[in-house]
XYZ file of C-alpha atoms in Angstrom:
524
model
C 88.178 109.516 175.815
C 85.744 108.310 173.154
C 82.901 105.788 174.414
C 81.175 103.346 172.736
C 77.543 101.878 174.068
C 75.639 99.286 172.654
C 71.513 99.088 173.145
C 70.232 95.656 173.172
C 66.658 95.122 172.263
C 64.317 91.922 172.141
C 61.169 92.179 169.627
C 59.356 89.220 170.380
C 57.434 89.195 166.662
C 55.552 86.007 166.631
C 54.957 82.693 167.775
C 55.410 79.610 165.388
C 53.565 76.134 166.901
C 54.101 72.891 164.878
C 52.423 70.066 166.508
C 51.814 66.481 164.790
C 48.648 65.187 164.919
C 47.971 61.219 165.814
C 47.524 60.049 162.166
C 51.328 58.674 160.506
C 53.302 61.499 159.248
C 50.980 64.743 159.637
C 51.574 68.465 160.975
C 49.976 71.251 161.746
C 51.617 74.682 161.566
C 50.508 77.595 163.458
C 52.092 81.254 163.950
C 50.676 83.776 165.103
C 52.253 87.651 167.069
C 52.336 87.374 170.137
C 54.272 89.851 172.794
C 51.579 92.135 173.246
C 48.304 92.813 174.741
C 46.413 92.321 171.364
C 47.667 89.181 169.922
C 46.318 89.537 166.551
C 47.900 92.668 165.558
C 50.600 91.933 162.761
C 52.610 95.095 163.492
C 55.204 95.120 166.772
C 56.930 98.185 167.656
C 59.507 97.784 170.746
C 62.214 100.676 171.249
C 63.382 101.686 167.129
C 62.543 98.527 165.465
C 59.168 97.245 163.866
C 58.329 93.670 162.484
C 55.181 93.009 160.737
C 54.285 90.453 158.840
C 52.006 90.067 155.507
C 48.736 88.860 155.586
C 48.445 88.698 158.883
C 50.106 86.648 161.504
C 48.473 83.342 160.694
C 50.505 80.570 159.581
C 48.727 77.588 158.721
C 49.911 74.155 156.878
C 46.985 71.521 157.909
C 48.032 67.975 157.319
C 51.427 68.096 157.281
C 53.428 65.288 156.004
C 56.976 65.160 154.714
C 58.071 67.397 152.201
C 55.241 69.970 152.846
C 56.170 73.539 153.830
C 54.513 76.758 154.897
C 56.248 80.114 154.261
C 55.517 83.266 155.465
C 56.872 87.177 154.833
C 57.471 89.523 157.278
C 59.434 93.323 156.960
C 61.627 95.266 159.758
C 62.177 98.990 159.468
C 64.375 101.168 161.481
C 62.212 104.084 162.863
C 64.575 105.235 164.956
C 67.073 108.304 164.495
C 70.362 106.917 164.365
C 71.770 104.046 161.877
C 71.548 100.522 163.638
C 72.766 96.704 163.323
C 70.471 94.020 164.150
C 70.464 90.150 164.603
C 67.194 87.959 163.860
C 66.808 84.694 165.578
C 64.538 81.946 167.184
C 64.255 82.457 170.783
C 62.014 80.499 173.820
C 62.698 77.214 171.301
C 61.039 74.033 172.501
C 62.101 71.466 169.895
C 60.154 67.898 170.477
C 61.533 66.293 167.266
C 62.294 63.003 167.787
C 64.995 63.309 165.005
C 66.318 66.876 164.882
C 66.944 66.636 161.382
C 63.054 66.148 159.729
C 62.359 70.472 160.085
C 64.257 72.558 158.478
C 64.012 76.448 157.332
C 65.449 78.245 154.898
C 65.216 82.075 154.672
C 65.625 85.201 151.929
C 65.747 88.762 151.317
C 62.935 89.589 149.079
C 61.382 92.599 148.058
C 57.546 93.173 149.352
C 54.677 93.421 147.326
C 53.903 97.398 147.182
C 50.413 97.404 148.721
C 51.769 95.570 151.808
C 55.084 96.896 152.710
C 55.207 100.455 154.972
C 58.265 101.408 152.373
C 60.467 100.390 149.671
C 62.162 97.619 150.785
C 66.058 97.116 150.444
C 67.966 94.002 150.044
C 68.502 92.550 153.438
C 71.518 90.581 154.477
C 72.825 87.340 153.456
C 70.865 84.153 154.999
C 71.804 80.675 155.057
C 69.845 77.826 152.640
C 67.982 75.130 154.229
C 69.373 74.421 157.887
C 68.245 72.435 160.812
C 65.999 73.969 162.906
C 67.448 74.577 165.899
C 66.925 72.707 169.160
C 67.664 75.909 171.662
C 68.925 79.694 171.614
C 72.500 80.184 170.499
C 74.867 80.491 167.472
C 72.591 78.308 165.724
C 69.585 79.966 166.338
C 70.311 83.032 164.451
C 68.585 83.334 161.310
C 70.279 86.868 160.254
C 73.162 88.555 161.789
C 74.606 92.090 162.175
C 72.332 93.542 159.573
C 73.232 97.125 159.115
C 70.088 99.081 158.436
C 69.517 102.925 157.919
C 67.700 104.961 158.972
C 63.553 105.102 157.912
C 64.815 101.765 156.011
C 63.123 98.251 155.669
C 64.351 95.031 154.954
C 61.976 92.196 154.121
C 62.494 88.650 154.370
C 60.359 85.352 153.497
C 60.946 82.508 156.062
C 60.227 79.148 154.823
C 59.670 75.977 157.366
C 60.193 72.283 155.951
C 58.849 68.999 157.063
C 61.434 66.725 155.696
C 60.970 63.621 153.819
C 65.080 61.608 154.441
C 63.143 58.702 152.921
C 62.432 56.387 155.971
C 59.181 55.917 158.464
C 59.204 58.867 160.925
C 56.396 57.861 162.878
C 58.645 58.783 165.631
C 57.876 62.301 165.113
C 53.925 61.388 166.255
C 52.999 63.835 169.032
C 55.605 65.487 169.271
C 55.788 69.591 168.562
C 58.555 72.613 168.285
C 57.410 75.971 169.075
C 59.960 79.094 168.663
C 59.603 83.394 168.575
C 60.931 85.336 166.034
C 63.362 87.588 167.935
C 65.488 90.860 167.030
C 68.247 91.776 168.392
C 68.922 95.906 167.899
C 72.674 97.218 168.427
C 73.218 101.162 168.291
C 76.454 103.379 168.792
C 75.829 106.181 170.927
C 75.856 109.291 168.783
C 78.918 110.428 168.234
C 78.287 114.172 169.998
C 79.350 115.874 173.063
C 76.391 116.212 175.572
C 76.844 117.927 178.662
C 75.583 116.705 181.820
C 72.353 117.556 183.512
C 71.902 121.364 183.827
C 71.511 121.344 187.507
C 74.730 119.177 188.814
C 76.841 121.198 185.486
C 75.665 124.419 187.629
C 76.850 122.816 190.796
C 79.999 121.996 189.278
C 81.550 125.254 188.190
C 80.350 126.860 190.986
C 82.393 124.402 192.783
C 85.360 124.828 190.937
C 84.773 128.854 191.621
C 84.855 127.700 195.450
C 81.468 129.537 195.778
C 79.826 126.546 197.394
C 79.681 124.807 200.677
C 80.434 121.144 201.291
C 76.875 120.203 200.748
C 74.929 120.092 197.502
C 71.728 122.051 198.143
C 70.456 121.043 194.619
C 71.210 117.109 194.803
C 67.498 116.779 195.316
C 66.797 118.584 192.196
C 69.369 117.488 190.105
C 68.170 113.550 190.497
C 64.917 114.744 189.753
C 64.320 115.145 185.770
C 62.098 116.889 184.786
C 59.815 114.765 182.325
C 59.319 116.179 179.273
C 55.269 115.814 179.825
C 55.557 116.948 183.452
C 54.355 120.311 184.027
C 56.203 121.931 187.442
C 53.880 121.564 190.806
C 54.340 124.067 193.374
C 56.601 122.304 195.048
C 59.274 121.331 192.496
C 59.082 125.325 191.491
C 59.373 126.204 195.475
C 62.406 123.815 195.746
C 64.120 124.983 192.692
C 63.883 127.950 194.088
C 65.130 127.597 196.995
C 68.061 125.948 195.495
C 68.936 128.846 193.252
C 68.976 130.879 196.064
C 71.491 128.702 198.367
C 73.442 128.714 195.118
C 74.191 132.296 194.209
C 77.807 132.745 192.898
C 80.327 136.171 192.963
C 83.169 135.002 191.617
C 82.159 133.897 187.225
C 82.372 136.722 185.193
C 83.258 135.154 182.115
C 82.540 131.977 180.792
C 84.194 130.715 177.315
C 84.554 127.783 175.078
C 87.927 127.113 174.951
C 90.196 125.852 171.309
C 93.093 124.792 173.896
C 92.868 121.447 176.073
C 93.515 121.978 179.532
C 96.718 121.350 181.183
C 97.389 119.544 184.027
C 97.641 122.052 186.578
C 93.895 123.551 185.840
C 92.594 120.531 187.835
C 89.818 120.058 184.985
C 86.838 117.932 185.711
C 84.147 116.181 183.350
C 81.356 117.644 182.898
C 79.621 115.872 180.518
C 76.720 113.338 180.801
C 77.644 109.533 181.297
C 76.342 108.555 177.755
C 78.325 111.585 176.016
C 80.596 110.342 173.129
C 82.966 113.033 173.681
C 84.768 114.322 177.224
C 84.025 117.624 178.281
C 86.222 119.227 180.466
C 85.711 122.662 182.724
C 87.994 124.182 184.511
C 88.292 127.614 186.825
C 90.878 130.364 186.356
C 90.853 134.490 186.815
C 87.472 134.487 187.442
C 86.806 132.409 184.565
C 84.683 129.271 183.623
C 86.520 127.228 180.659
C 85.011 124.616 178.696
C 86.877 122.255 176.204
C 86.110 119.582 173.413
C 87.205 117.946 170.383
C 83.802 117.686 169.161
C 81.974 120.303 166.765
C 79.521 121.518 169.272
C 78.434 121.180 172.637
C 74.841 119.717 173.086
C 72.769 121.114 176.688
C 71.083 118.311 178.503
C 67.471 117.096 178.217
C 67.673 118.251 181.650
C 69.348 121.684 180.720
C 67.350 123.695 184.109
C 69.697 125.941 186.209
C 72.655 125.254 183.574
C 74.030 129.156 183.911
C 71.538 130.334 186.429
C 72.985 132.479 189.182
C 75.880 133.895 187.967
C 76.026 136.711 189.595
C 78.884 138.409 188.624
C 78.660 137.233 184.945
C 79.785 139.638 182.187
C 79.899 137.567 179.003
C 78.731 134.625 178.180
C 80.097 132.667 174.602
C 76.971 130.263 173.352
C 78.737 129.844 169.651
C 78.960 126.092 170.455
C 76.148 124.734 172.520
C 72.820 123.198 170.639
C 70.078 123.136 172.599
C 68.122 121.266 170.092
C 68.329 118.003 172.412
C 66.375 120.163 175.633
C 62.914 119.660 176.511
C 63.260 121.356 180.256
C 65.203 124.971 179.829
C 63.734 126.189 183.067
C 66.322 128.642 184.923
C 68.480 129.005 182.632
C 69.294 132.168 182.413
C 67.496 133.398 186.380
C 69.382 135.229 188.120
C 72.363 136.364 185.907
C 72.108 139.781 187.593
C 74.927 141.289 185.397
C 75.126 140.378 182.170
C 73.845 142.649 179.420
C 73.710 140.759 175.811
C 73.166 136.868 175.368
C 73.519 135.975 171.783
C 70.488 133.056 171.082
C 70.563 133.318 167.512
C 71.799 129.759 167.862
C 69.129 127.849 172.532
C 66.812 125.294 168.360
C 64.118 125.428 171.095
C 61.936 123.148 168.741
C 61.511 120.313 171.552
C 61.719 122.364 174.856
C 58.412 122.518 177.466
C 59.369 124.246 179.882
C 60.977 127.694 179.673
C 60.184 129.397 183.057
C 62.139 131.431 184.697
C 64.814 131.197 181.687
C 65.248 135.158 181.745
C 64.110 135.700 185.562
C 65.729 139.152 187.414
C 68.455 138.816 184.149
C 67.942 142.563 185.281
C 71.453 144.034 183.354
C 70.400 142.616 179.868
C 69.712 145.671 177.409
C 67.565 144.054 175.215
C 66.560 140.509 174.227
C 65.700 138.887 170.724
C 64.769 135.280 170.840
C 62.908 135.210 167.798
C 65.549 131.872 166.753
C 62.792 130.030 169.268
C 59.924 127.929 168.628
C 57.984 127.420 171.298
C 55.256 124.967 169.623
C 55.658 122.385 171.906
C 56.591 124.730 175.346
C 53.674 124.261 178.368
C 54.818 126.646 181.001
C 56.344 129.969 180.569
C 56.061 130.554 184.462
C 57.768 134.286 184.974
C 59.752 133.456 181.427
C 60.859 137.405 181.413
C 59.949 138.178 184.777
C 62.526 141.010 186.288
C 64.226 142.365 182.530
C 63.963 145.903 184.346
C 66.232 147.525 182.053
C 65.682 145.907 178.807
C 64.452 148.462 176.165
C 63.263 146.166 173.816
C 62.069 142.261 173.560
C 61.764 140.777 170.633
C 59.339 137.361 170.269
C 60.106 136.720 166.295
C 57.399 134.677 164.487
C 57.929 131.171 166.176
C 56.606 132.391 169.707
C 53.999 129.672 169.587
C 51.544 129.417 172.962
C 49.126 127.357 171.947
C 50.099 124.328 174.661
C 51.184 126.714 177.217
C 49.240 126.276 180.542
C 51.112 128.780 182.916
C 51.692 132.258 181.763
C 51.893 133.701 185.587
C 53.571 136.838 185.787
C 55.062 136.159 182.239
C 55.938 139.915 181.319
C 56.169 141.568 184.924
C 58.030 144.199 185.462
C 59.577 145.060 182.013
C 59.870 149.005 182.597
C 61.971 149.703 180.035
C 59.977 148.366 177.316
C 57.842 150.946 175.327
C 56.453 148.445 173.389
C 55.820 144.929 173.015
C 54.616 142.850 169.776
C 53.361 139.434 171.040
C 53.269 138.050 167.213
C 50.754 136.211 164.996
C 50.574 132.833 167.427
C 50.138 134.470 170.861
C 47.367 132.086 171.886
C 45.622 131.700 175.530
C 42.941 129.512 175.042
C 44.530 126.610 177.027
C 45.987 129.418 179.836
C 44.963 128.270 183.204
C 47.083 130.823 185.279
C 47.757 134.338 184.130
C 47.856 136.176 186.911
C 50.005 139.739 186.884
C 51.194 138.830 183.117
C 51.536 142.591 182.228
C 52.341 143.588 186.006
C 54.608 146.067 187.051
C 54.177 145.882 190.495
C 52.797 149.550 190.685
C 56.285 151.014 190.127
C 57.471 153.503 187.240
C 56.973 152.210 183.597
C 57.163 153.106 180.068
C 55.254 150.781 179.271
C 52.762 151.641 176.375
C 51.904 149.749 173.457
C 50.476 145.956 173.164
C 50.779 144.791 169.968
C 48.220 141.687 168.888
C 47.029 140.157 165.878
C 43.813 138.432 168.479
C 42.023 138.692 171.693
C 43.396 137.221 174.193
C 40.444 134.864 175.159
C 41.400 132.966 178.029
C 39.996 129.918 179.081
C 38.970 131.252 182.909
C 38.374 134.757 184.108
C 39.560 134.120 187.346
C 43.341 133.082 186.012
C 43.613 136.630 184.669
C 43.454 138.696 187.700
C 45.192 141.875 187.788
C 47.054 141.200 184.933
C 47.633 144.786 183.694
C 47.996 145.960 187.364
C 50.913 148.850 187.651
C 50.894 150.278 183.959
C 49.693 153.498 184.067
C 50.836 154.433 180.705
C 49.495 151.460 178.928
C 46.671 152.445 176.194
C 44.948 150.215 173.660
C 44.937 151.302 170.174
C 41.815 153.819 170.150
C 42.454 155.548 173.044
C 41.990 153.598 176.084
C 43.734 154.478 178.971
C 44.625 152.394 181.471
C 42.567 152.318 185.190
C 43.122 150.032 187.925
C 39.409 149.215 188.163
C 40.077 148.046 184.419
C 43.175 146.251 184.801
C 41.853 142.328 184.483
C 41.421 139.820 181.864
C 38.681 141.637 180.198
C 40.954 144.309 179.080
C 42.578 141.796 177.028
C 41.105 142.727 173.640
C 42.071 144.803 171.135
C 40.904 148.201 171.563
C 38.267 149.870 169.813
C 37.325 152.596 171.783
C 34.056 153.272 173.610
C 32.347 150.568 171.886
C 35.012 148.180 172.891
C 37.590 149.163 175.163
C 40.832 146.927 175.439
C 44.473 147.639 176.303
C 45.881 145.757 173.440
C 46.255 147.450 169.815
C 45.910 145.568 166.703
C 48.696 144.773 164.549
C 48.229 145.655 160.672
C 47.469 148.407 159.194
C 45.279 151.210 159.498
C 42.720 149.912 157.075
C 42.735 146.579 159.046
C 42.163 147.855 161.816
C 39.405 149.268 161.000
C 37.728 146.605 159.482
C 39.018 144.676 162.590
C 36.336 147.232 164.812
C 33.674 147.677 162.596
C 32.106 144.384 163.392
C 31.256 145.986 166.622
C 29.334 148.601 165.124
């Protein structure tokens, strides 16, 4: 079933005052923005839509009398994502007038002068001529309505308010005063893309439907938990997720496919997709298979995508060919704990906005090898135990987009890859905000292959302490020159490219020969 939302928002832009002073037939105009902390700013940004207004907020018309008018120009741009509809009105009205009929505004698209406006403008909607200003909010209170505008586009309008002269005395109007807000009104359609729930209560779900779970929800807690995208895990959220995974384990999935066939009514398909999805998803359970079906395109993970496939146990294959991850910022667990599957194919999971990838391979101990280089990671800040437990993968490849620059937590990041001869951390493997990187490199003291460190940098982190032991277990790890690996040597100091005797490290430069050795003959 297709679902349509609408999102209400209220700018409050600016203020207009119009009080009349004691003298026969004079006003006094004054607007100013207001709705903020800083009430002369002349820019308001609330939720995707921005008023401003030229020459500052200031409208001023001293001695008013009949026929006199004060205009002012103000712009609103869409810089939101999505195509939207918006009203303009006068809202909080207080209308004094003795006669309703002496002010009156009139309003227009016009185009901006160049030096003023943020972007070209476009012609705005059709406005009405010169109409009585209003006395409260309603119908007649709106100045423009249902405005389409694109997105990244700008309308601009000139308002225009009237004292006006119907040819008689209107003393009457002496003290009195209107004040109004220029308002807008933002409507958006939910985009029009299938989004699947949160990745925790999805996970909960088809175990479910495999009957691998008790009554009770051991990740409820979790689930109603997001995981803000500027949030970096505590101790305890980690702890608890973990213990959640582990009350969660299923033996029944071992295949899990996107299916081109609705379900029929005898599958006993749920939903699984999130509340503000456009399109259903359904998911269903049958031979020891997970089913997923939509009419859309694609199949978009959650912001929230943590635990989505996690602890699939029994998993064999796994079909990605539809799901986006582009809309994930936490991707934590994703992957933990799929003891038996041996290929993922990611070379679709845009990581461009994720923060949080730990745990997203952890004990995935059946896959053969790994290539994520279709990640960025510029914006990731903990890669807690990211690869932790890919004991038989013989090779992992980062690709050029493994960014660390943000990255706090690199704990036990590589541990216990055995099968891997060699590893190339890229050309943007940097530690210098790294407060944790305890056992990166550790393989727990058991056999290894592992060898070679490929770098393009030191690995300067920003405390010693956070690097202890963090070549511990490698006894076949040497740095480019020659250095062989010692447990006495086995800390963050290590963490340099090797140049021998007058520079020992376990990590060996990546270039070429020649580079290299201009790389060590600083040390010299």
């Amino acid at each position: 079933m297709k679902r349509k939302y609408v999102k209400t928002l209220i700018v409050v832009a600016a203020l207009l005052i119009l009080s009349l002073v004691t003298s026969a037939s004079y006003a006094f105009y004054v607007a100013y923005v207001h709705g903020n902390e800083n009430a002369n700013n002349t820019v308001i940004t609330t939720g995707d839509m921005q008023l401003f207004f030229q020459d500052g907020g200031v409208i001023t018309l001293d001695n008013a009398y009949p026929t006199k008018s004060v205009e002012k120009y103000f712009g609103i741009v869409n810089a939101g994502d999505l195509p939207a509809t918006y009203d303009l009105y006068l809202s909080e009205i207080i209308n004094n007038f003795a006669d309703k009929n002496d002010l009156v505004y009139t309003i227009e698209s016009v185009t901006l002068d160049p030096e003023f406006q943020f972007l070209p403008s476009e012609q705005g909607c059709d406005v009405t001529t010169q109409t009585v200003v209003p006395s409260q909010v309603g119908d007649s209170s709106r100045i423009v309505s249902s405005c389409p505008i694109g997105v990244g586009k700008q309308h601009a309008y000139k308002i225009t308010f009237t004292f006006k002269d119907d040819g008689t005395n209107q003393d009457d109007n002496k003290g009195k005063g209107f004040r109004a807000k220029i308002s807008v009104n933002e409507y958006k359609e939910a985009e029009q893309i299938a989004l699947l729930e949160a990745g925790p209560s999805f996970n909960n779900h088809i175990k479910s439907l495999a009957g691998t779970l008790p009554g009770s929800d051991p990740l409820t807690d979790f689930t109603n938990e997001y995981h803000h995208p500027q949030w970096n895990n505590t101790p305890d959220m980690e702890s608890r997720g973990a213990d959640a995974l582990t009350a969660t384990k299923d033996n029944n999935i071992k295949h899990f496919i996107v299916s081109t066939t609705a379900p029929s009514a005898s599958d006993n398909a749920i939903n699984v997709n999130s509340p503000i999805s456009y399109y259903d998803i359904k998911a269903w359970y049958k031979n020891n298979t997970i089913y997923l079906y939509t009419t859309a395109d694609k199949i978009y993970l959650n912001e929230n995508a943590a635990f989505t496939f996690s602890g699939l146990q029994e998993l064999i294959d796994l079909d990605l060919t539809k799901f986006d991850s582009s809309r994930a910022f936490d991707l934590s667990y994703l992957f933990s704990e799929d003891y038996k599957i041996k290929s993922i194919d990611l070379s679709l999971f845009d990581t461009t906005n994720a923060v949080d990838t730990s745990r997203m391979f952890y004990e995935a101990k059946s896959l053969q090898s790994l290539d994520i280089s279709s990640f960025d990671t510029r914006n990731v800040s903990n890669m807690r135990q990211m690869f932790k437990g890919l004991r038989t993968a013989k090779t992992l490849n980062l690709g050029d987009n493994f960014y660390t620059s943000k990255v706090t937590n690199m704990y036990q990041l590589f541990q216990t890859l055995r099968g891997i001869e060699t590893l190339d951390l890229g050309s943007h493997f940097d530690v210098s905000n790294v407060i944790d990187a305890r056992d990166m490199f550790q393989v727990s003291g058991e056999t290894s292959i592992f060898k070679t460190i490929y770098s393009t940098q030191d690995l300067i982190f920003s405390s010693a302490d956070s690097t202890s032991y963090i070549f511990w277990g490698n006894p076949e790890l040497k740095g480019g020159y020659g250095t062989s690996y010692s447990l006495a040597k086995s800390h963050g100091d290590y963490a340099v490219i090797d140049c021998g005797t007058k520079r020992p490290g376990y990590l060996t430069f990546n270039g070429t020969e020649e580079e290299y050795e201009q790389f060590c003959s600083q040390f010299d």
